[in-house]
mmCIF file of C-alpha atoms in Angstrom:
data_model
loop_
_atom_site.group_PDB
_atom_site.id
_atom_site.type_symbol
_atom_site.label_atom_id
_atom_site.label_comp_id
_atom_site.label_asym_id
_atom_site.label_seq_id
_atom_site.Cartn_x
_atom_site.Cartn_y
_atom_site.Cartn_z
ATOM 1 C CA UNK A 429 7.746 -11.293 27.190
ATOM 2 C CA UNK A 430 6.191 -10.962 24.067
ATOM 3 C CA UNK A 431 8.338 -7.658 23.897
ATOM 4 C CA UNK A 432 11.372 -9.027 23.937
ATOM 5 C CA UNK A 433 10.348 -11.656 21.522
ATOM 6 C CA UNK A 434 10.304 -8.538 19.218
ATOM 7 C CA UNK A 435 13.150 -7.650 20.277
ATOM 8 C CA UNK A 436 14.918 -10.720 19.543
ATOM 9 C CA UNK A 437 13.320 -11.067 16.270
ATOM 10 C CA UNK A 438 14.495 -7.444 14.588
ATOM 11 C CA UNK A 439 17.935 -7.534 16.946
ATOM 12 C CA UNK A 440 17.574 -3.758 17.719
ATOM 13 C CA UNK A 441 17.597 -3.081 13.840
ATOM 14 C CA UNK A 442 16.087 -0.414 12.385
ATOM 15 C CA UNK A 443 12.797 -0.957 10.568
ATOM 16 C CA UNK A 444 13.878 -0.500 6.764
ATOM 17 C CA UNK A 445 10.685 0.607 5.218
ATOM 18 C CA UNK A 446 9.848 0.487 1.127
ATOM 19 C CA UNK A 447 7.072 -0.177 -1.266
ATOM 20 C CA UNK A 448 6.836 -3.760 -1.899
ATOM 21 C CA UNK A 449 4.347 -6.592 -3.494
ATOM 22 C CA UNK A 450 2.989 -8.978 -1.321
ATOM 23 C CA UNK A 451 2.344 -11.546 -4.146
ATOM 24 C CA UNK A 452 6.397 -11.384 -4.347
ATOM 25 C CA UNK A 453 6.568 -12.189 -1.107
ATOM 26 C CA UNK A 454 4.018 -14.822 -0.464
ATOM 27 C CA UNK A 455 5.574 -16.897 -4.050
ATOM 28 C CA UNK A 456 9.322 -16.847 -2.042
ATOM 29 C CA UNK A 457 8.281 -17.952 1.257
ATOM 30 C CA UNK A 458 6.014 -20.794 -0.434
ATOM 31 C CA UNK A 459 8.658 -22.047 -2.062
ATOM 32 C CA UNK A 460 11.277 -22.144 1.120
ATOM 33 C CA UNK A 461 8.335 -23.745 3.585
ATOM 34 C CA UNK A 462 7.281 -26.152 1.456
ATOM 35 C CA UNK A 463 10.968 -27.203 0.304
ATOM 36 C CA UNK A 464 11.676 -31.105 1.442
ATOM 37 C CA UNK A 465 8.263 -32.055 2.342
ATOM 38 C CA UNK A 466 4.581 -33.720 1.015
ATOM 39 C CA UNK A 467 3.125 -30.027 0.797
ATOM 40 C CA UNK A 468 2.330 -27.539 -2.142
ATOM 41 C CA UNK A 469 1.433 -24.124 -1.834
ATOM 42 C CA UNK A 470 -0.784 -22.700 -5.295
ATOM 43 C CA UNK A 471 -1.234 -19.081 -5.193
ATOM 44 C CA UNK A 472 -3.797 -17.121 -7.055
ATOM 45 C CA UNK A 473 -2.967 -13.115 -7.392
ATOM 46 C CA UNK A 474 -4.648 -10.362 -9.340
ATOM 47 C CA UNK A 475 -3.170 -8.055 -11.780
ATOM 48 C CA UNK A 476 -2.498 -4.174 -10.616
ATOM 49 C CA UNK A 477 -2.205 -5.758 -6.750
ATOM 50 C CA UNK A 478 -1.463 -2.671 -4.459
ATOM 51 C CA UNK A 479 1.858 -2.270 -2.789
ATOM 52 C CA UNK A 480 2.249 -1.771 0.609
ATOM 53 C CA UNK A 481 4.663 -0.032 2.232
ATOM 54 C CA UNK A 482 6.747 -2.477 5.341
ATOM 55 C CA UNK A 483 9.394 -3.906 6.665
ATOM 56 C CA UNK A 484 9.990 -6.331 4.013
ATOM 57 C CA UNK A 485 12.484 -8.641 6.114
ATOM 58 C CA UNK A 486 9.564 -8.614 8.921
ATOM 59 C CA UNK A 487 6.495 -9.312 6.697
ATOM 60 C CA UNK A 488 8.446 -12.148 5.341
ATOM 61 C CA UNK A 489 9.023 -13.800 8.290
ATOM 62 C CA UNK A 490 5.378 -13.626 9.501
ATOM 63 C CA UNK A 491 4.207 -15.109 6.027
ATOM 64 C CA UNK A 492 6.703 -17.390 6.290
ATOM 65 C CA UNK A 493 5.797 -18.917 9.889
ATOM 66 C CA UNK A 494 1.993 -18.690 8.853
ATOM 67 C CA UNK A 495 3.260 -21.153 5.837
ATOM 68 C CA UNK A 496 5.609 -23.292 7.921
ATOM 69 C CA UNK A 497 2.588 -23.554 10.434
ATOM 70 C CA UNK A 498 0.126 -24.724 7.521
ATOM 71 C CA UNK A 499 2.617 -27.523 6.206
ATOM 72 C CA UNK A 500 3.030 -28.850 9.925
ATOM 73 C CA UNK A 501 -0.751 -28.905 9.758
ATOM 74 C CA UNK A 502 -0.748 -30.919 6.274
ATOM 75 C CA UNK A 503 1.903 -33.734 7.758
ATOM 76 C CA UNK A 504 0.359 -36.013 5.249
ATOM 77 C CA UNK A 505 1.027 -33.920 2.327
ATOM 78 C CA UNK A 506 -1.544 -32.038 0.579
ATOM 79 C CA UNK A 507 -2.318 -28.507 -1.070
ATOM 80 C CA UNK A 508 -1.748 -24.781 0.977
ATOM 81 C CA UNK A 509 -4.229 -22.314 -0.860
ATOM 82 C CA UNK A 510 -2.676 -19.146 -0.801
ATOM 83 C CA UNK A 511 -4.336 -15.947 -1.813
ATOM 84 C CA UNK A 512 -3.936 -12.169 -2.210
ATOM 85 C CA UNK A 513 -6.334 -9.482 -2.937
ATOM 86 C CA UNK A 514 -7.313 -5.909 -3.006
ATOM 87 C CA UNK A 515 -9.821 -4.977 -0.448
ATOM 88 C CA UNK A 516 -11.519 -1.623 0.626
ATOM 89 C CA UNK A 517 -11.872 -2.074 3.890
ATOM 90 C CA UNK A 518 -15.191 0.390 4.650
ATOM 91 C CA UNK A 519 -16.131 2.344 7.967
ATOM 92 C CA UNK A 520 -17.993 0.385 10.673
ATOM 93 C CA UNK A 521 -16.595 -3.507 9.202
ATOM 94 C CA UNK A 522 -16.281 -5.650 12.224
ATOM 95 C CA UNK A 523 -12.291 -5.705 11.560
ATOM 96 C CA UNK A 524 -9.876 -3.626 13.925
ATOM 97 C CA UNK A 525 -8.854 -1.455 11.709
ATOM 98 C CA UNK A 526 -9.156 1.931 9.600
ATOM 99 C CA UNK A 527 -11.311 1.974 6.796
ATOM 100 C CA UNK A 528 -9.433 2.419 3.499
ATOM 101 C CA UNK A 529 -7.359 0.650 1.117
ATOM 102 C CA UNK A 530 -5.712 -2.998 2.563
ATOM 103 C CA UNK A 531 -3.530 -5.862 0.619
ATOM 104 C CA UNK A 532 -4.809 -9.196 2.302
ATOM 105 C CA UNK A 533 -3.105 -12.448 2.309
ATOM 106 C CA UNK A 534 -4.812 -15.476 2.846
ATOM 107 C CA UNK A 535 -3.220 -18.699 3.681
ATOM 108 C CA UNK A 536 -5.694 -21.875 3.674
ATOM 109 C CA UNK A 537 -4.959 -25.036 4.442
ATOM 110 C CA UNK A 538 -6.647 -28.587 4.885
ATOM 111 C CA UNK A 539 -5.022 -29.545 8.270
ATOM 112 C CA UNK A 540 -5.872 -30.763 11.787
ATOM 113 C CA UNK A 541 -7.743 -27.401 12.015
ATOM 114 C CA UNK A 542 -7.877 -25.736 15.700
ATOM 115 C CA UNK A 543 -10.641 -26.696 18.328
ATOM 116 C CA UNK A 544 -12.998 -23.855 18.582
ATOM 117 C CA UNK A 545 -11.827 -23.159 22.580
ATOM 118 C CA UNK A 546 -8.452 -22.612 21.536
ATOM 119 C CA UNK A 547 -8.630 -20.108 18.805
ATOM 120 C CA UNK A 548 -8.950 -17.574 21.463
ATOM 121 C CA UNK A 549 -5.469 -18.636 22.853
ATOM 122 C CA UNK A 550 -3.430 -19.144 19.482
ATOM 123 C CA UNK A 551 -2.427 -15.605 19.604
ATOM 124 C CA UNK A 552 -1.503 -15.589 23.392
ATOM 125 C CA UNK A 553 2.229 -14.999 23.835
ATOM 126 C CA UNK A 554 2.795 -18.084 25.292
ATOM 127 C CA UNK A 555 0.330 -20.542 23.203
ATOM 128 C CA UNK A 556 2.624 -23.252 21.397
ATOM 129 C CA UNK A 557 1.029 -26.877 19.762
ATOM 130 C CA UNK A 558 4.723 -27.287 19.206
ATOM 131 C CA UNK A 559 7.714 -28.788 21.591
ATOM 132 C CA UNK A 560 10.074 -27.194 19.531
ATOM 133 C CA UNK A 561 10.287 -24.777 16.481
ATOM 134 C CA UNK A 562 12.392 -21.910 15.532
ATOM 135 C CA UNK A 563 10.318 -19.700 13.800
ATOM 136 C CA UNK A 564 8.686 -16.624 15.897
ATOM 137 C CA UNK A 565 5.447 -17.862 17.435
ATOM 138 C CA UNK A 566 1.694 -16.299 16.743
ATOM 139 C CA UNK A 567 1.596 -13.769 19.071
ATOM 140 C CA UNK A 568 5.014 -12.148 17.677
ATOM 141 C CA UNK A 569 3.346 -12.439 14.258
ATOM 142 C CA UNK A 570 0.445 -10.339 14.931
ATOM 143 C CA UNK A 571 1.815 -8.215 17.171
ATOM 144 C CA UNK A 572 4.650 -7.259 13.852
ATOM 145 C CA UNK A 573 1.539 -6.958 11.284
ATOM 146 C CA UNK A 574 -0.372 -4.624 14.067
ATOM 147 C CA UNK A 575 3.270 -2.312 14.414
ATOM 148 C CA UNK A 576 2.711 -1.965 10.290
ATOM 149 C CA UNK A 577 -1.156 -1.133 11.258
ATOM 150 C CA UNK A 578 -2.456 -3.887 9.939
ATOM 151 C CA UNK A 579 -3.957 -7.350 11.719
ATOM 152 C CA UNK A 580 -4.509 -11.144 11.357
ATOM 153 C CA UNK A 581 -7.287 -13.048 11.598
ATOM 154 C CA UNK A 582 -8.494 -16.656 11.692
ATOM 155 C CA UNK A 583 -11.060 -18.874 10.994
ATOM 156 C CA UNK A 584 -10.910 -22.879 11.347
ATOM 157 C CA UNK A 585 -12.849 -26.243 11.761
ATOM 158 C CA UNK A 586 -11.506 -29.510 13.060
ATOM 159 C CA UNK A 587 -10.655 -32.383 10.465
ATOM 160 C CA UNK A 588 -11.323 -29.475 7.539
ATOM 161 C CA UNK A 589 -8.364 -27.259 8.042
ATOM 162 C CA UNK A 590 -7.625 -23.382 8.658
ATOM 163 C CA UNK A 591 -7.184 -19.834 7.156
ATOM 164 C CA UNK A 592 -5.231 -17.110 7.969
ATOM 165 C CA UNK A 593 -5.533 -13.770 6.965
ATOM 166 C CA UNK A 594 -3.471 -11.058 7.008
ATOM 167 C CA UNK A 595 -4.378 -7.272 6.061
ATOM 168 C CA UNK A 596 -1.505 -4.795 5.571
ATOM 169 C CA UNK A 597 -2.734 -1.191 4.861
ATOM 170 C CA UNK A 598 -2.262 0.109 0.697
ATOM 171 C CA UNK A 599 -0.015 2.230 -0.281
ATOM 172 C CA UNK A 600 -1.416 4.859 -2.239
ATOM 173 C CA UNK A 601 0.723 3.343 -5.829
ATOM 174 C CA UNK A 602 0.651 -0.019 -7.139
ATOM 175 C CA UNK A 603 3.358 -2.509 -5.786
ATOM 176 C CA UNK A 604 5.381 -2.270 -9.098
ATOM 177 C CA UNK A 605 4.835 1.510 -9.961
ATOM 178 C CA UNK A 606 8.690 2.777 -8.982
ATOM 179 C CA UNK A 607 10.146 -0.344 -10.437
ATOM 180 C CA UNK A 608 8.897 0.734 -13.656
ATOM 181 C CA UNK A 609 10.352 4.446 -13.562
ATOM 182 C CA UNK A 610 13.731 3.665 -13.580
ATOM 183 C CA UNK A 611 16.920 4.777 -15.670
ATOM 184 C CA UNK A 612 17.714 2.362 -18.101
ATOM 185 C CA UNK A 613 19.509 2.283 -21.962
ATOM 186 C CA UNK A 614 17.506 3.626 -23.736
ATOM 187 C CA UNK A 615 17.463 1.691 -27.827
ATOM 188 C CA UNK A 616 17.884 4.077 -30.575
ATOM 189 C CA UNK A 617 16.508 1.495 -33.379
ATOM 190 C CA UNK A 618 13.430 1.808 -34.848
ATOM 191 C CA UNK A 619 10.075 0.320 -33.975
ATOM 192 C CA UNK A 620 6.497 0.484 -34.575
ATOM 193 C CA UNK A 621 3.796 1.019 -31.764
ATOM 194 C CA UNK A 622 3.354 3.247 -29.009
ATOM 195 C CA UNK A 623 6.530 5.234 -27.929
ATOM 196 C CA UNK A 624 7.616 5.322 -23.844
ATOM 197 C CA UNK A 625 8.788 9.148 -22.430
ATOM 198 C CA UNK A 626 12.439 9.713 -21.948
ATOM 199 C CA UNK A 627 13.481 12.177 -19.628
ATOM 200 C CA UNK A 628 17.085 13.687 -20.115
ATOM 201 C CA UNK A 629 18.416 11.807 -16.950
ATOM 202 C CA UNK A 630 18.130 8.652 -19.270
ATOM 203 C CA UNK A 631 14.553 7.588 -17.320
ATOM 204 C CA UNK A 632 12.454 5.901 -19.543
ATOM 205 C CA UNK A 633 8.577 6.223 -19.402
ATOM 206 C CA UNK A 634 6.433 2.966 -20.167
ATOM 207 C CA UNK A 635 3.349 4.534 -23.171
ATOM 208 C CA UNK A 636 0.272 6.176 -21.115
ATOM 209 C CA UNK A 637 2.763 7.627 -18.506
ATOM 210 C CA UNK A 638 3.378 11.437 -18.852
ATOM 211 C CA UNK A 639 6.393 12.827 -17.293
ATOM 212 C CA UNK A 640 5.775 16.546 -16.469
ATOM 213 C CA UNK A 641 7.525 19.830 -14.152
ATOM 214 C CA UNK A 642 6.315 22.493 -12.079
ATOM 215 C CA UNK A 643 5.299 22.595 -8.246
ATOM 216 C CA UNK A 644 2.972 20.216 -6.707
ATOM 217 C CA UNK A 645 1.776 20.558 -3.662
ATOM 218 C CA UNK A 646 0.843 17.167 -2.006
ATOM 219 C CA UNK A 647 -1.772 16.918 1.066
ATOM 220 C CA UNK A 648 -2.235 14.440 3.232
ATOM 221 C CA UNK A 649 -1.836 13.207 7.046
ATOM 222 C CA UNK A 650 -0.713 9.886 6.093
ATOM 223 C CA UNK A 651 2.774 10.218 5.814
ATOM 224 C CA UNK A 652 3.462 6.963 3.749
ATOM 225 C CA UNK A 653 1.304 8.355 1.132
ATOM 226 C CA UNK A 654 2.967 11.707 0.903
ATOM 227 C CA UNK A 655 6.496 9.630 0.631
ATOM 228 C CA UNK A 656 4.924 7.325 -2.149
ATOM 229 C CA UNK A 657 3.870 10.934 -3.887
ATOM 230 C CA UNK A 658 6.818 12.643 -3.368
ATOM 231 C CA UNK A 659 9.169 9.740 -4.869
ATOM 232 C CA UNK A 660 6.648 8.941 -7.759
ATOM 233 C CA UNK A 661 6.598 12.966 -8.496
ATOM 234 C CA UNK A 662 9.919 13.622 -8.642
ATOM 235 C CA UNK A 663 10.395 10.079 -11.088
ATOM 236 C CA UNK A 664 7.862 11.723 -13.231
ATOM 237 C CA UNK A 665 9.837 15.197 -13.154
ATOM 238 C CA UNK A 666 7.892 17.380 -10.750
ATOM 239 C CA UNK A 667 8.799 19.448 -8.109
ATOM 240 C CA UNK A 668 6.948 18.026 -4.752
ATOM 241 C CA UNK A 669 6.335 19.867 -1.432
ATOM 242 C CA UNK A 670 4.011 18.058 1.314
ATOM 243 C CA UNK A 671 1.625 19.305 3.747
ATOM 244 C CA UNK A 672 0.506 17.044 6.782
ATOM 245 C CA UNK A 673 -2.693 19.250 7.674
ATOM 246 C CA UNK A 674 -5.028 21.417 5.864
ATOM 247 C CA UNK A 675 -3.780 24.893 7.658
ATOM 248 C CA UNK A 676 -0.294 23.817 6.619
ATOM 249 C CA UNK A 677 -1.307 23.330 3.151
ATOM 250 C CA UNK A 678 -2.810 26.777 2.765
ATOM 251 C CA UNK A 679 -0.187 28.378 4.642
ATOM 252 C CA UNK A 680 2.611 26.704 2.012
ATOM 253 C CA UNK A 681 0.058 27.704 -0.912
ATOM 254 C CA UNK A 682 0.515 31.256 0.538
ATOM 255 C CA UNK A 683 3.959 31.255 0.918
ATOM 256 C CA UNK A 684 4.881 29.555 -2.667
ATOM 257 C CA UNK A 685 2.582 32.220 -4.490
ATOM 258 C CA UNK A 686 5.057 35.197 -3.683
ATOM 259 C CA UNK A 687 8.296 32.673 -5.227
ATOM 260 C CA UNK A 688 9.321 32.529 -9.426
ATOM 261 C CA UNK A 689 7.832 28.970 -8.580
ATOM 262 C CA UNK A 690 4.262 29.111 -7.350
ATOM 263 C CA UNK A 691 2.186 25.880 -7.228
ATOM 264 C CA UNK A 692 1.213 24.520 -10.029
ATOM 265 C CA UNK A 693 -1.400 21.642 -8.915
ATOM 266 C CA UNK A 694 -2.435 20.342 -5.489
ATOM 267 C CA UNK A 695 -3.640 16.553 -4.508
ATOM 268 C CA UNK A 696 -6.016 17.103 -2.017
ATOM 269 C CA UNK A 697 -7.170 14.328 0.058
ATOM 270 C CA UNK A 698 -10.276 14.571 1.167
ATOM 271 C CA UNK A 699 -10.694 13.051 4.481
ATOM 272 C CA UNK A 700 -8.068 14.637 6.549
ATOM 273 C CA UNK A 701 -9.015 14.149 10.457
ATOM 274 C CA UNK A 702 -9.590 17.501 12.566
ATOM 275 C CA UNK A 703 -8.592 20.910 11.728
ATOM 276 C CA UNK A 704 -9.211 22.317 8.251
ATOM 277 C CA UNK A 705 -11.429 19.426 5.934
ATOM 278 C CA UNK A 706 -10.092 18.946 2.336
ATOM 279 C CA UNK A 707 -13.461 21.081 1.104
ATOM 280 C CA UNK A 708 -12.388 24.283 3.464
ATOM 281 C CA UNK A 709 -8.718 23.929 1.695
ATOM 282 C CA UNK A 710 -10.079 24.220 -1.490
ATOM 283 C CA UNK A 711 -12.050 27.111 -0.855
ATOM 284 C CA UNK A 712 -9.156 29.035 1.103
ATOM 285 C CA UNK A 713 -6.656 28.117 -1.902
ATOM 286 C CA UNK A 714 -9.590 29.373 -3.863
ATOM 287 C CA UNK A 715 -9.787 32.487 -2.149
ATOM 288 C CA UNK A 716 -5.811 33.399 -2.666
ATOM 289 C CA UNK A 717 -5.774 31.896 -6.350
ATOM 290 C CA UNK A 718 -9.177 31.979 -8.407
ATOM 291 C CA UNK A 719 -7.183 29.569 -11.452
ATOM 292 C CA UNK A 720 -6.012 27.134 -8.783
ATOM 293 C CA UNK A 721 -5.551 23.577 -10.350
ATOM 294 C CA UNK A 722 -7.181 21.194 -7.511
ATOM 295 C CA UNK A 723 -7.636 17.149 -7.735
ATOM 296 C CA UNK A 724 -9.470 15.624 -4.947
ATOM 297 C CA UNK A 725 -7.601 12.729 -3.892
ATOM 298 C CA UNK A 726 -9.957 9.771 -1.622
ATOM 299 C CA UNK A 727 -10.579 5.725 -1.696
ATOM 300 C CA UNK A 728 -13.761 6.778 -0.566
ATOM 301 C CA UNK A 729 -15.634 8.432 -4.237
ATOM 302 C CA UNK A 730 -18.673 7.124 -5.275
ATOM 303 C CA UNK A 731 -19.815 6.889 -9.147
ATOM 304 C CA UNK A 732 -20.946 10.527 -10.225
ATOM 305 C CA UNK A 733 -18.195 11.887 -7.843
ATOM 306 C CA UNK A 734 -16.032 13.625 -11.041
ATOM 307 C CA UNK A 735 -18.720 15.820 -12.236
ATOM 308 C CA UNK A 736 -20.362 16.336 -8.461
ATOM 309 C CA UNK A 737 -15.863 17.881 -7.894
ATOM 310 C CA UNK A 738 -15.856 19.582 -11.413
ATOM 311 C CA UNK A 739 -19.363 21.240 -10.450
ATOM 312 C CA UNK A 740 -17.429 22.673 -7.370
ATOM 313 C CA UNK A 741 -14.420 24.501 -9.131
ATOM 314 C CA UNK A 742 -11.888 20.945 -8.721
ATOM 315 C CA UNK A 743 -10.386 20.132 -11.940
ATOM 316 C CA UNK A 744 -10.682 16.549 -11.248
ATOM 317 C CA UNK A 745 -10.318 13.525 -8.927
ATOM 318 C CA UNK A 746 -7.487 10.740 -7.959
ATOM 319 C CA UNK A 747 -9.189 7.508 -6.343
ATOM 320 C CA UNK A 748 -6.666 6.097 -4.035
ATOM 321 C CA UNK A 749 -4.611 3.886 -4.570
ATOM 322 C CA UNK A 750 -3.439 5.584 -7.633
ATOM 323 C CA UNK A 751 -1.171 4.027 -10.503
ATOM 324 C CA UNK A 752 1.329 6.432 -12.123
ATOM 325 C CA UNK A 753 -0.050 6.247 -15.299
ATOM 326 C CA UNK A 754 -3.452 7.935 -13.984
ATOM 327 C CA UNK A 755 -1.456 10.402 -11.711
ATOM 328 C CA UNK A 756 0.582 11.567 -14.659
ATOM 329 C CA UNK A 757 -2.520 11.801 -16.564
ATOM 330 C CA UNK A 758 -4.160 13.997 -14.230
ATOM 331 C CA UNK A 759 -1.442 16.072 -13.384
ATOM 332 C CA UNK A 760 -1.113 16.702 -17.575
ATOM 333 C CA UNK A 761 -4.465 17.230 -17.813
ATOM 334 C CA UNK A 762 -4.631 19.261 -14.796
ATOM 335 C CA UNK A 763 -1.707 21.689 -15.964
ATOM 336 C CA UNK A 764 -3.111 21.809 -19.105
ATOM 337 C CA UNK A 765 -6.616 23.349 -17.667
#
């Protein structure tokens, strides 16, 4: 069963999940599937790609049989396309999925391609073109990306060739953002130019990032975005505490304000499902704490959304994803209001 083809594939492990860059990923597995044959794979990836936040070991192995399948495809030799991108995947798209933030991979190549009738089957647990193989088939494939809530797609045209797509949700930092906020040696010499942040733990801040302290209060029903917060916070020097739902965000507000520690800040999102909305949070933190430092947190803002917040007693807005050098901005300029 297709089940148990999971099964077999992660071997009863337990999914190891971290922030990681697809581009990183896609570069490695081109390079093993297209070792020993007439194939090359050329990849084309933006700066400030998003991370995502998987099962690395899994994700590889789905790129990896989507690449193996695309050089079987290309027997003759030839070129694999492979591309990654940024996309804002909006409400009402045609696409099984939730709007927001997704990291796509495409995978193109100039193949065999797949008769029209059969690209309803391809992702059928059973569907093989192959007598053998040892990679994990299609349906395993999909069915991994879809655990990570994400899908795959396909389009494809005989004697012209194929692409596959895959969309993994965003995290809410950039795939490189914790990398950079590590403790390293830090040079005493001299130098001209902008100057990084050094915490007294030894961790070194690249210029434009602000390291910072106090209480922030983090809000959001996503709980990979709260852990991407929370970890980037505490780099940066802050004190974190997370709230899953709006009542449990005003009910920690409450609580805090009676401590030596109140809140400092809070990063609102602004689309949490049922219950309280992000605007009736603001105005019930409001209510308790007239000076309350707010940012509205979305990847949903249009263009005049900043002064349409400020207008409304926020002291500013996040768009999702967020790199640590604009969090830390905000937050400074947010503790400094």
């Amino acid at each position: 069963s297709l089940a148990r083809q999971i099964l077999d594939f992660t071997k009863g492990r337990e999914p190891k999940i971290e922030v990681v860059n697809l581009a990183d990923i896609l570069r490695r597995s081109a390079k093993l599937s297209t070792m020993g044959t007439q194939v090359r794979c050329d990849i084309v990836s933006p700066d400030g790609l998003w991370g995502v936040e998987v099962d690395a070991r899994q994700i590889r192995q789905v790129i990896h049989n989507l690449l193996i399948n695309a050089c079987q495809a290309m027997s003759a030799g030839g070129v694999i396309q492979g591309f990654i991108e940024n996309l804002i995947v909006p409400a009402g798209s045609n696409l099984d999925l939730e709007p927001g933030p997704y990291v796509v991979v495409r995978i193109r190549d100039r193949g065999c391609g797949i008769p029209e009738a059969k690209l309803r089957e391809i992702f059928e647990p059973y569907y093989t073109t192959k007598e053998s193989g040892t990679g994990i088939g299609l349906a395993t494939c999909r069915a991994i990306v879809q655990r990570h809530r994400g899908t795959i797609t396909v389009t494809s045209k005989v004697n012209v060739g194929s692409e596959f797509r895959v969309f993994l949700p965003a995290c809410q930092i950039f795939a490189d953002e914790e990398e950079n906020l590590k403790p390293v040696a830090v040079s005493t010499g001299g130098g001209n130019g902008s100057r990084p942040s050094i915490q007294s733990n030894g961790t070194i801040f690249p210029p434009g990032v602000i390291p910072g302290s106090g209480r922030i209060l983090v809000v959001d029903d996503q709980d990979s975005v709260r852990d991407a917060a929370e970890r980037l916070l505490k780099k940066l020097g802050y004190d974190p505490v997370t709230a899953a739902s709006g009542q449990e965000a005003v009910s920690l507000y409450k609580e805090y304000a009676t401590t030596e520690d109140p809140i400092e800040a809070v990063l609102l999102d602004m689309t949490l499902p049922g219950g309280l909305s992000g605007d009736e949070v603001m105005t019930l933190i409001r209510r308790m704490d007239q000076n309350a430092r707010v940012i509205a947190t979305s990847g949903f803002f249009s263009d005049d959304a900043e002064s349409t917040f400020r207008q409304d007693g926020y002291v500013g807005i996040l768009p999702k994803p967020y790199a640590v050098e604009r969090l830390s901005q905000k937050l400074a300029e947010a503790m400094h209001h």
